[in-house]
Short mmCIF file of C-alpha atoms in Angstrom, two decimals:
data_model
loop_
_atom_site.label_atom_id
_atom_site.label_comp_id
_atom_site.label_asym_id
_atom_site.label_seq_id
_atom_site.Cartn_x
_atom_site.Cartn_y
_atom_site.Cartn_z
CA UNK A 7 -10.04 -3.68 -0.42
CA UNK A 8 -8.31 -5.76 -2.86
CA UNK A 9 -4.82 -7.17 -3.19
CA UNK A 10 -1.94 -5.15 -2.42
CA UNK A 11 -0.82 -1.45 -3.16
CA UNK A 12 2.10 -0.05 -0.78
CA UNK A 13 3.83 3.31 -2.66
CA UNK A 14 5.75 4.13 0.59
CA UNK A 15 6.01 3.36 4.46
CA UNK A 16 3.98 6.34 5.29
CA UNK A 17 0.65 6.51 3.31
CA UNK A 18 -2.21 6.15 5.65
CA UNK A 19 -2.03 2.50 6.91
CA UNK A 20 -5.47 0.30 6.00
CA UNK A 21 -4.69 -3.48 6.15
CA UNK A 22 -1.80 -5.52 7.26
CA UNK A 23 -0.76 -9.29 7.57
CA UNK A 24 -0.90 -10.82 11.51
CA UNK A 25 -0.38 -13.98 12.74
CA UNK A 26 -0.77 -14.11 16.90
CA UNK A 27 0.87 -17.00 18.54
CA UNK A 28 -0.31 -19.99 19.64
CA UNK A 29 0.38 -23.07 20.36
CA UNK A 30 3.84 -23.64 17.89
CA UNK A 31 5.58 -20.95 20.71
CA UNK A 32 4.85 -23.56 23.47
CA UNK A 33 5.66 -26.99 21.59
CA UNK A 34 8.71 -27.84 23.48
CA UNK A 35 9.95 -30.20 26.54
CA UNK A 36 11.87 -29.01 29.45
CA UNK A 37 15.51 -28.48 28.81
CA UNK A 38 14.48 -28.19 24.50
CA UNK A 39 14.38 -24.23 24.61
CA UNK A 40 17.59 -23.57 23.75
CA UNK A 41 17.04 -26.15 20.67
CA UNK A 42 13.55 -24.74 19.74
CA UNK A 43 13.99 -20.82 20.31
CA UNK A 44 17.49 -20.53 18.83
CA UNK A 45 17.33 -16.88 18.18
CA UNK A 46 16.46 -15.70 22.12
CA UNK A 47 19.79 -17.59 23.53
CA UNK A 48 19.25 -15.39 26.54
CA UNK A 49 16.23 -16.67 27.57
CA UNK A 50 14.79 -20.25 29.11
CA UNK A 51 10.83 -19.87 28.20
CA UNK A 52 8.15 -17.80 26.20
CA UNK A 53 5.15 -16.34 27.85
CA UNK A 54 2.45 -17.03 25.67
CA UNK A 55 -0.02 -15.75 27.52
CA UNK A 56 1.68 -12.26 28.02
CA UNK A 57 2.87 -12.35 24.25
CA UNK A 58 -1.28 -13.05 23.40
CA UNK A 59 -2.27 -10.39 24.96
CA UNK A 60 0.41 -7.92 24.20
CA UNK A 61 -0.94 -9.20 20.38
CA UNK A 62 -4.10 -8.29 21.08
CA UNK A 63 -3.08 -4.55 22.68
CA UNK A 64 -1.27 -4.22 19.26
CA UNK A 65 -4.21 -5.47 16.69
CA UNK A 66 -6.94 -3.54 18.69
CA UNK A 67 -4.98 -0.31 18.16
CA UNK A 68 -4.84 -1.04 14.10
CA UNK A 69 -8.66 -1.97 13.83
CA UNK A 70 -9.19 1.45 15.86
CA UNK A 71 -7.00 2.99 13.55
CA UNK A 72 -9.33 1.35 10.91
CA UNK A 73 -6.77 -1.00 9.71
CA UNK A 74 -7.71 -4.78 8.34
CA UNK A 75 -6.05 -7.45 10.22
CA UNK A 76 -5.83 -10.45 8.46
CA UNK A 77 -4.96 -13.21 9.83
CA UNK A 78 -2.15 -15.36 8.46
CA UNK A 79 -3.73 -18.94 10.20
CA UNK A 80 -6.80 -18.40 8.35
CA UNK A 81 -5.68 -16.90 4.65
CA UNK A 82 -3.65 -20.25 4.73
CA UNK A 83 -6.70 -22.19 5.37
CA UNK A 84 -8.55 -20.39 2.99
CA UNK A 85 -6.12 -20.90 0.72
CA UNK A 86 -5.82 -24.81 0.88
CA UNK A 87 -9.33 -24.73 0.65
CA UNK A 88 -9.49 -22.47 -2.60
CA UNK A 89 -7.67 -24.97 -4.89
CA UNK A 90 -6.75 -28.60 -4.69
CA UNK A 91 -3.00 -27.64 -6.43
CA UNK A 92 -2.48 -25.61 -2.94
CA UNK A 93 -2.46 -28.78 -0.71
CA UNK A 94 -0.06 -30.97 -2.54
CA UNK A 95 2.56 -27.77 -3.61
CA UNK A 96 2.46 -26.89 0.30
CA UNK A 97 3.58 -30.46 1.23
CA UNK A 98 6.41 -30.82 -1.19
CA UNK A 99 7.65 -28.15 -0.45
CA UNK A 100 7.49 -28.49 3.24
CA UNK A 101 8.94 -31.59 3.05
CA UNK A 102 12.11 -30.55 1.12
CA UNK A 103 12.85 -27.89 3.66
CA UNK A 104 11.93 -29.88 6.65
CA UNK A 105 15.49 -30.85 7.72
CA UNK A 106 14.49 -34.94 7.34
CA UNK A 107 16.18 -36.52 4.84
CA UNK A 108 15.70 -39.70 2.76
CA UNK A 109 12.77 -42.18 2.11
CA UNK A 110 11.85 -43.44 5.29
CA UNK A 111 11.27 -40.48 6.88
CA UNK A 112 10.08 -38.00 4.47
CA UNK A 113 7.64 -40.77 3.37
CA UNK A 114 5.86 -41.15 6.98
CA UNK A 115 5.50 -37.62 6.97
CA UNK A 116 4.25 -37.25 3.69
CA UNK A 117 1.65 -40.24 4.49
CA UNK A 118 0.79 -38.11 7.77
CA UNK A 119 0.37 -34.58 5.81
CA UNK A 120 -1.85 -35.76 2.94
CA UNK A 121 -4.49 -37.72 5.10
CA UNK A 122 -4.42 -34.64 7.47
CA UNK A 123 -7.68 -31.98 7.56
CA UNK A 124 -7.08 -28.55 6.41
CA UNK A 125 -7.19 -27.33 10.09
CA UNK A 126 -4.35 -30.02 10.82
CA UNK A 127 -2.23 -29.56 8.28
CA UNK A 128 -1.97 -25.89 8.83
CA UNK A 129 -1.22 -26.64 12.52
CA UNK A 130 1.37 -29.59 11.82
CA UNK A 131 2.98 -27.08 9.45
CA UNK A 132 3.28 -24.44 12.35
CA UNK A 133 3.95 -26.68 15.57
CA UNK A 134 6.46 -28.64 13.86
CA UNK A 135 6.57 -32.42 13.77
CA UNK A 136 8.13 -35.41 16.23
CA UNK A 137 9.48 -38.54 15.21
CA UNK A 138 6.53 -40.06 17.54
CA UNK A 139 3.68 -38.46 15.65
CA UNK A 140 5.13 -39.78 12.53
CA UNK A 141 6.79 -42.71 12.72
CA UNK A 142 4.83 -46.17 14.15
CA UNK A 143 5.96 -47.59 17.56
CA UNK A 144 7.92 -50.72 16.68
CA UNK A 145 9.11 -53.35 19.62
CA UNK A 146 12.52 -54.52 20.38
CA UNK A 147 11.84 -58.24 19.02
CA UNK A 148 10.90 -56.49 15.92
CA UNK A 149 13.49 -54.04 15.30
CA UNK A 150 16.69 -53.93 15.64
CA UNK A 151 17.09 -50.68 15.96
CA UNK A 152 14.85 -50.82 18.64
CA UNK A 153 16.65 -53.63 20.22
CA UNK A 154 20.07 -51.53 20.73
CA UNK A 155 18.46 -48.08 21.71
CA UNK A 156 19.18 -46.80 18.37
CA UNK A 157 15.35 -46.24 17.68
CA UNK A 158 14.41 -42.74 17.16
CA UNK A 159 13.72 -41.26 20.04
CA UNK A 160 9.96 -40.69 19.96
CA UNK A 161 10.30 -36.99 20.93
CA UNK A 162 13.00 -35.73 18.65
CA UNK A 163 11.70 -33.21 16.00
CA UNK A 164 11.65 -34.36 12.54
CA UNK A 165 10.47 -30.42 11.62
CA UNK A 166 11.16 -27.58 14.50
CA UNK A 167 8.28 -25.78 14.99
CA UNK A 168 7.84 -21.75 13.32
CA UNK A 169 7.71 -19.98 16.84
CA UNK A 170 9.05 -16.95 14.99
CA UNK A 171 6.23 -16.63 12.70
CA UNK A 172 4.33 -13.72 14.56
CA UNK A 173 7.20 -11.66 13.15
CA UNK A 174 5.47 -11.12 9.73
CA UNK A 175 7.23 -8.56 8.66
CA UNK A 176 10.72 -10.79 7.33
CA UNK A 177 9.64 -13.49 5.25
CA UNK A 178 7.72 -11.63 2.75
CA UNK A 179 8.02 -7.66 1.64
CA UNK A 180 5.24 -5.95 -0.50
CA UNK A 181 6.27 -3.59 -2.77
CA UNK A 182 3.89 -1.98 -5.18
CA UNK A 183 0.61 -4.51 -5.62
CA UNK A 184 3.59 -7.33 -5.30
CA UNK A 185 5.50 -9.07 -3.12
CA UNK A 186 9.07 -10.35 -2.41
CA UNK A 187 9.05 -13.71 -1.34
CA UNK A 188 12.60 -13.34 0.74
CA UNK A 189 15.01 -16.06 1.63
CA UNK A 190 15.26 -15.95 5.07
CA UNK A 191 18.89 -16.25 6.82
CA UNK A 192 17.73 -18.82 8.83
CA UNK A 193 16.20 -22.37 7.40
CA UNK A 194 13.90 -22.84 9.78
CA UNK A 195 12.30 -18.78 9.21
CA UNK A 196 12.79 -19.95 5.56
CA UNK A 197 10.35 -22.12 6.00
CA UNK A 198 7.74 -19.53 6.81
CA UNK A 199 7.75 -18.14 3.83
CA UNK A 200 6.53 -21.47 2.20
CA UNK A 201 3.25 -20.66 3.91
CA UNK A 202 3.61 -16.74 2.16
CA UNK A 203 3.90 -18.47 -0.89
CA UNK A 204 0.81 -20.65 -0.98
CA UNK A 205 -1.21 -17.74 0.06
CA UNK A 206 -0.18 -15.45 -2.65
CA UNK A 207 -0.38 -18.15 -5.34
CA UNK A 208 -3.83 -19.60 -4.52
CA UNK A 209 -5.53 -17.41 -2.52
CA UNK A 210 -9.17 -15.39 -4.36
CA UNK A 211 -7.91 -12.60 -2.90
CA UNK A 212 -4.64 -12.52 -4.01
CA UNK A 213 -3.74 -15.34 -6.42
CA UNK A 214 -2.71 -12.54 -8.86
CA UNK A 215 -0.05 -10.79 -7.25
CA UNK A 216 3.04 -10.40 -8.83
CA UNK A 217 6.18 -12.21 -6.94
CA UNK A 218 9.41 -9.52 -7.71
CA UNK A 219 11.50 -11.91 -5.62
CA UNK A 220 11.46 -16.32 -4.85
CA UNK A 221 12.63 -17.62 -1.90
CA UNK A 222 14.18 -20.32 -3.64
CA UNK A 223 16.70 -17.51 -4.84
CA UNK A 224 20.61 -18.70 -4.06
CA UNK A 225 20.93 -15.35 -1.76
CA UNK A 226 19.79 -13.80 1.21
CA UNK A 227 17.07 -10.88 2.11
CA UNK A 228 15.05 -9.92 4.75
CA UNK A 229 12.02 -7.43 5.12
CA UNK A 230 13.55 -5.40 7.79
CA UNK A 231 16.22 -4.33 5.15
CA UNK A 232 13.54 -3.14 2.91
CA UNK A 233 12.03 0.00 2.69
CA UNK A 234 9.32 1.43 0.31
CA UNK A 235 10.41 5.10 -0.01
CA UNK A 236 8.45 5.69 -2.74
CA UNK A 237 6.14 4.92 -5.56
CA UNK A 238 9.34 4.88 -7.79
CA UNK A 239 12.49 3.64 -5.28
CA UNK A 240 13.18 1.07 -2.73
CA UNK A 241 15.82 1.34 -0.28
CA UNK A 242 17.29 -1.64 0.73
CA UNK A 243 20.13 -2.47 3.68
CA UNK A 244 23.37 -4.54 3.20
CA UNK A 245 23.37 -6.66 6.26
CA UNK A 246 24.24 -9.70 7.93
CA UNK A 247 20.74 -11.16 6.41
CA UNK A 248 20.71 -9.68 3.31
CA UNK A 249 23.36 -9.94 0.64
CA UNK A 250 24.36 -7.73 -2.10
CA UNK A 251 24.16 -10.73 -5.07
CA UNK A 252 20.62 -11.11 -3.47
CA UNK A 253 20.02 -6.71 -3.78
CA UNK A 254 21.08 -7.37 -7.19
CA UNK A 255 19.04 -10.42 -8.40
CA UNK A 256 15.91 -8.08 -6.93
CA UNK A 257 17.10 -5.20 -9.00
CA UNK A 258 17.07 -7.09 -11.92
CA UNK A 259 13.78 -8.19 -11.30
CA UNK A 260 11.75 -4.86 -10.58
CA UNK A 261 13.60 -3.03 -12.88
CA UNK A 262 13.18 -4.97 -16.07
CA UNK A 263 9.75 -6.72 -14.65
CA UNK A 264 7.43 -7.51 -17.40
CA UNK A 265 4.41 -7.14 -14.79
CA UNK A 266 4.73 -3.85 -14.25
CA UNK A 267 7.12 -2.91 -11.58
CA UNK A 268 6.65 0.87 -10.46
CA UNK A 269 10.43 0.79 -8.85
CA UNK A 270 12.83 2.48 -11.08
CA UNK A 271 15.49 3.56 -8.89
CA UNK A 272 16.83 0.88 -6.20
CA UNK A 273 19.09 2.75 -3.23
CA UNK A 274 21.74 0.59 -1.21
CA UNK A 275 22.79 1.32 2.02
CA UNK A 276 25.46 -0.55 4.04
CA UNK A 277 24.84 -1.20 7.97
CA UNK A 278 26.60 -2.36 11.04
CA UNK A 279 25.54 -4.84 13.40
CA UNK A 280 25.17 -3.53 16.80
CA UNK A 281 24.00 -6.33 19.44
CA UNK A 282 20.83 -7.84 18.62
CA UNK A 283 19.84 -4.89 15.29
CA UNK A 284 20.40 -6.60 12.21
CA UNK A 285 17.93 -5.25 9.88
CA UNK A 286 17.47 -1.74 8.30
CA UNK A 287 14.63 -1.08 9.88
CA UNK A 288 16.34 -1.20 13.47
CA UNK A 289 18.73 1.99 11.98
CA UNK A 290 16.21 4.08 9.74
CA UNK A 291 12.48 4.60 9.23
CA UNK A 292 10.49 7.39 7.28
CA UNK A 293 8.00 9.16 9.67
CA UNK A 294 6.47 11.78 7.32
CA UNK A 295 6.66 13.26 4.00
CA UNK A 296 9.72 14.73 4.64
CA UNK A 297 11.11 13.24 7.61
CA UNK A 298 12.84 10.39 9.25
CA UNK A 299 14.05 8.81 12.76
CA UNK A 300 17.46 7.50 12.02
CA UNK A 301 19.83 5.93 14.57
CA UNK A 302 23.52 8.12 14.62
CA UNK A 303 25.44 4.99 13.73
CA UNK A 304 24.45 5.13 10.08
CA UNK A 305 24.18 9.26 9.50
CA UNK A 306 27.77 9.89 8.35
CA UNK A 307 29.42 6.76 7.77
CA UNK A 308 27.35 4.19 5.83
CA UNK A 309 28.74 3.54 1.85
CA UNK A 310 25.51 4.49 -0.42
CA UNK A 311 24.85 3.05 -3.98
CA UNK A 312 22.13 3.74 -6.38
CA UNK A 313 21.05 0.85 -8.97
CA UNK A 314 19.63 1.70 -12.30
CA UNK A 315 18.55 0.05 -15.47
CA UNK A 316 21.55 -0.64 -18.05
CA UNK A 317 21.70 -0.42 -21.77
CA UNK A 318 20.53 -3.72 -22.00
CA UNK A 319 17.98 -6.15 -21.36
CA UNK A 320 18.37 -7.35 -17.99
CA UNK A 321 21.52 -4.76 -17.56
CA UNK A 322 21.82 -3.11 -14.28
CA UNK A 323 24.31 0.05 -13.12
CA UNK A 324 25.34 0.27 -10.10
CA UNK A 325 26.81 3.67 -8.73
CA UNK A 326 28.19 4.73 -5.46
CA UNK A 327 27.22 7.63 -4.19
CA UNK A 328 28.66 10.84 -2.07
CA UNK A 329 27.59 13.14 0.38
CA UNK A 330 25.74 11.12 2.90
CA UNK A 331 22.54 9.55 4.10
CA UNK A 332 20.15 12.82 3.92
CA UNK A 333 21.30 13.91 0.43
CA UNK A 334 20.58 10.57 -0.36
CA UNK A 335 17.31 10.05 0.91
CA UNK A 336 16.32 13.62 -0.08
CA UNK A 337 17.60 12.32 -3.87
CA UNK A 338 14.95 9.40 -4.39
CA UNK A 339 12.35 11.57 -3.19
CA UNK A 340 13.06 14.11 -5.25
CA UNK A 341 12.78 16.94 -2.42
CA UNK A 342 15.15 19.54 -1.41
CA UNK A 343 15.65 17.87 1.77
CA UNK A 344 14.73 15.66 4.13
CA UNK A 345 14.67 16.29 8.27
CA UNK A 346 16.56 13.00 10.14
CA UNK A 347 15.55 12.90 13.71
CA UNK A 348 18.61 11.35 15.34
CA UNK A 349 18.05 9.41 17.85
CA UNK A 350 21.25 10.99 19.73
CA UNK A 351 19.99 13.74 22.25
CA UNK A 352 19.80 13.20 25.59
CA UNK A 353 21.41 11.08 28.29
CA UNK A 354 24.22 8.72 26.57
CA UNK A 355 23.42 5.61 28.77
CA UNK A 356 19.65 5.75 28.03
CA UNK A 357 19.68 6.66 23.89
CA UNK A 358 22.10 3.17 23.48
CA UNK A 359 19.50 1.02 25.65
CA UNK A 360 16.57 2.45 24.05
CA UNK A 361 18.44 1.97 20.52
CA UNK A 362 19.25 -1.28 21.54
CA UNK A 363 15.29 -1.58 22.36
CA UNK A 364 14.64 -0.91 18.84
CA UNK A 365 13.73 2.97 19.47
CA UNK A 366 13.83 3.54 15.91
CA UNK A 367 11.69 0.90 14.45
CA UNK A 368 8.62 2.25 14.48
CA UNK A 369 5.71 1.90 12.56
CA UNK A 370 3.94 4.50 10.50
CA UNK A 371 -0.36 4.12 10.70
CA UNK A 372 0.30 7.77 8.72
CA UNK A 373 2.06 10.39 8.40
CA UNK A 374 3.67 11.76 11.45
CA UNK A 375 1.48 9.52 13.22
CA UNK A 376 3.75 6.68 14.64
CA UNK A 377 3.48 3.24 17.06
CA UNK A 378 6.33 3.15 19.39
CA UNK A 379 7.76 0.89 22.33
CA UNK A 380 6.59 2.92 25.35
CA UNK A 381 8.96 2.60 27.26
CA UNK A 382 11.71 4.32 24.80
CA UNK A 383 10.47 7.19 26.85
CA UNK A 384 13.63 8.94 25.95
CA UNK A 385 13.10 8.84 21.96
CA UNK A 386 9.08 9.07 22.21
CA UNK A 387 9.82 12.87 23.84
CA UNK A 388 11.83 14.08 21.31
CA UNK A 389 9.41 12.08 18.48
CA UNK A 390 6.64 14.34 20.44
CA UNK A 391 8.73 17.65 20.11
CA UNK A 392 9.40 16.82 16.64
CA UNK A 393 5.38 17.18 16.21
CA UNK A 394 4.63 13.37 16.21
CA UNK A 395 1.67 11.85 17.34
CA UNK A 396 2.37 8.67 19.13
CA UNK A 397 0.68 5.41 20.11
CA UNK A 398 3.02 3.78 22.54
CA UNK A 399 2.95 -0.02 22.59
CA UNK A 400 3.64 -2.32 25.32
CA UNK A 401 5.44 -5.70 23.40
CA UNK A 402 8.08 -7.18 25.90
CA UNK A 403 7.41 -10.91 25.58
CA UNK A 404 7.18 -10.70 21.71
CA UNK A 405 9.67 -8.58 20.49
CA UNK A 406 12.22 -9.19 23.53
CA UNK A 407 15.04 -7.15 21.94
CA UNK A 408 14.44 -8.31 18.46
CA UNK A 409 12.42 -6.14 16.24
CA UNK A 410 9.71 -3.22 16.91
CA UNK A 411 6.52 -2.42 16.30
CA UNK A 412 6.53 -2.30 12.89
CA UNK A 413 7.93 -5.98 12.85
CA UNK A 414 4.80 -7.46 13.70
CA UNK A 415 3.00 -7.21 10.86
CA UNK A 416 3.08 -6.98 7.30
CA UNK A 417 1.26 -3.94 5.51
CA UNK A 418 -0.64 -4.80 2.19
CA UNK A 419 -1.95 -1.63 1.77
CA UNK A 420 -1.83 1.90 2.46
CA UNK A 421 -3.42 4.93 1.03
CA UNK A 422 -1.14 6.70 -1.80
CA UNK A 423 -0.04 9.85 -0.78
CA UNK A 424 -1.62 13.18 -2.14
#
């Protein structure tokens, strides 16, 4: 297998991006949770144990599947190694989106960085840095700073650690043989995809792929709002994470790319935010050829655009479109119509707690073939009388409300479809 080719969300799945957590989900002290793990506010620790293993469920399902896991840990290693330009772009730009500021500072960790291994750069990079590892202990009769308690404290992190990064799915979005390189709503998750970017810059395997969107962009967007319908059109959601300037820059991008963009047709669709479902992804998902699982809160009342090429260069049109989500998805695939499971059968109480448990994002190993959360036992039935065939998956301690299935890892390739 080489490089990257994903034409849709459905072709048979055959290798995907993992990373399985480690040690950057336990770097904290007691009482720094809330500090470290900003996005579970509910919560006062992380299993990682339980989220290992529930890793390992999930990857040993894809290789029986016969889908290549690669791992993100060692594609960045690999990638250091490849080329001596990797080490030194990796570093600056690590450093600028660290969160330290100034001379001191930035220049201890710099110092620490560049006379680091490969193995411990990769792990300062993911574990995050404290003032203590980086800065030299200095007495009170030689500091002043020191001498009044304004020192540092030797525990305080300089750079949070990326405890978030087993969700591969956000940070970077392939789309044809490339990839979108997103800027992530968050700084810290930003900072994830500096690790995307070394890998598809200098890594053999995929030093060559084309980059349709930088993270350095000025606006927002998120994989979960980004769907591959087809080889032709991309659907992407208007959310909290991902802004419409941002939908536009990307437009302009595929659709007058001089490397060969397949995308010719970009659809918009505008989504709420219910509790913890920000992303697309949590609201709509193609299943097969001709069908999708869709959550009821988007069917009839989401605002739908279409984004073309203009008249000229670099020119985009933008128009708004009418009769509703199935028309529209039926439109870019250029079928009659399209079947939208809707996840609103059944008893009230359970369809909003299994939509709040991300019922719809699932993830497609081919078509009608589909991981779910097992225990949206609700959903899975009527998935299974719909004539899916379903490998439930057990994720509690890594998803815990935020993302599904098909959040934890990042497909590269799948087969095209016939």
């Amino acid at each position: 297998m080489s490089s990257i080719n994903i034409r849709s969300d459905i072709g048979k799945l055959k290798g995907v991006l993992v990373h399985r957590p480690g040690h950057e989900t336990q770097n904290y002290l007691s009482g720094e949770f809330a500090q470290v793990f900003t996005l579970r506010p509910w919560s006062s620790s992380f299993d990682t144990d339980k989220a290992q293993h529930e890793h390992d469920r999930f990857t040993a399902m894809l290789k029986a599947e016969g889908v290549e896991c690669l791992y993100l840990e060692t594609l960045l290693r690999e990638a250091l190694d490849a080329t001596p330009q990797a080490r030194p772009h990796l570093i600056k730009s690590f450093l600028a989106e660290s969160g330290a500021t100034g001379d001191e500072l930035q220049g201890a960790m710099r110092e620490l960085l560049e006379g680091a291994s490969t193995e411990t750069l990769v792990r300062l990079v993911l574990d995050g840095m404290r003032a203590g590892e980086v800065l030299p202990p200095i007495s009170a009769k030689s500091s002043l700073a020191s001498a009044t308690g304004e020192a540092f404290d030797e525990h305080m992190f300089l750079a949070n650690p990326l405890n978030t990064i087993f969700f591969t799915r956000d940070p970077v979005t392939a789309v044809g043989n490339g990839v979108l390189l997103n800027h992530m709503y968050w700084p810290e998750r930003n900072r994830e995809v500096l690790l995307y970017e070394i890998i598809f810059t200098y890594h053999p395997r995929f030093r060559d792929t084309p980059k349709w969107f930088k993270h350095t962009s000025s606006y927002h967007i998120e994989g979960g709002d980004v769907l591959n319908l087809s080889n032709d059109a991309l659907l992407v959601g208007l959310s909290q994470r991902t802004e419409a300037a941002a939908v536009d820059t990307l437009a302009r991008n595929l659709l007058w790319s001089e490397s060969a963009s397949p995308i010719t047709s970009l659809y918009a669709v505008e989504i709420p935010s219910t509790g913890t479902r920000l992303h697309l992804d949590t609201y709509l998902n193609r299943i097969d050829y001709d069908a999708f699982i869709v959550d009821p809160h988007i069917l009839d009342t989401a605002r739908l655009y279409l984004i073309t090429k203009g008249r000229r260069a670099g020119e985009i049109r933008v128009h708004a479109l009418d009769g509703g989500l199935p028309s529209m998805l039926a439109q870019a695939l250029h079928l009659p119509a399209v079947t939208c499971i809707n996840c609103a059968g059944g008893n009230s109480q359970m369809k909003e707690r299994e939509l709040e448990n991300n019922a719809c994002a699932v993830l497609c190993l081919a078509p009608g073939r589909l991981c779910t959360f097992e225990e949206n036992v609700q959903t899975n039935t009527l998935l299974e009388k719909s004539g899916m065939e379903l490998l439930p998956l057990r994720a509690e301690e890594l998803t815990a409300g935020y993302g599904g299935a098909n959040c934890l890892c990042l497909p590269l390739w799948r087969e095209d479809l016939v």
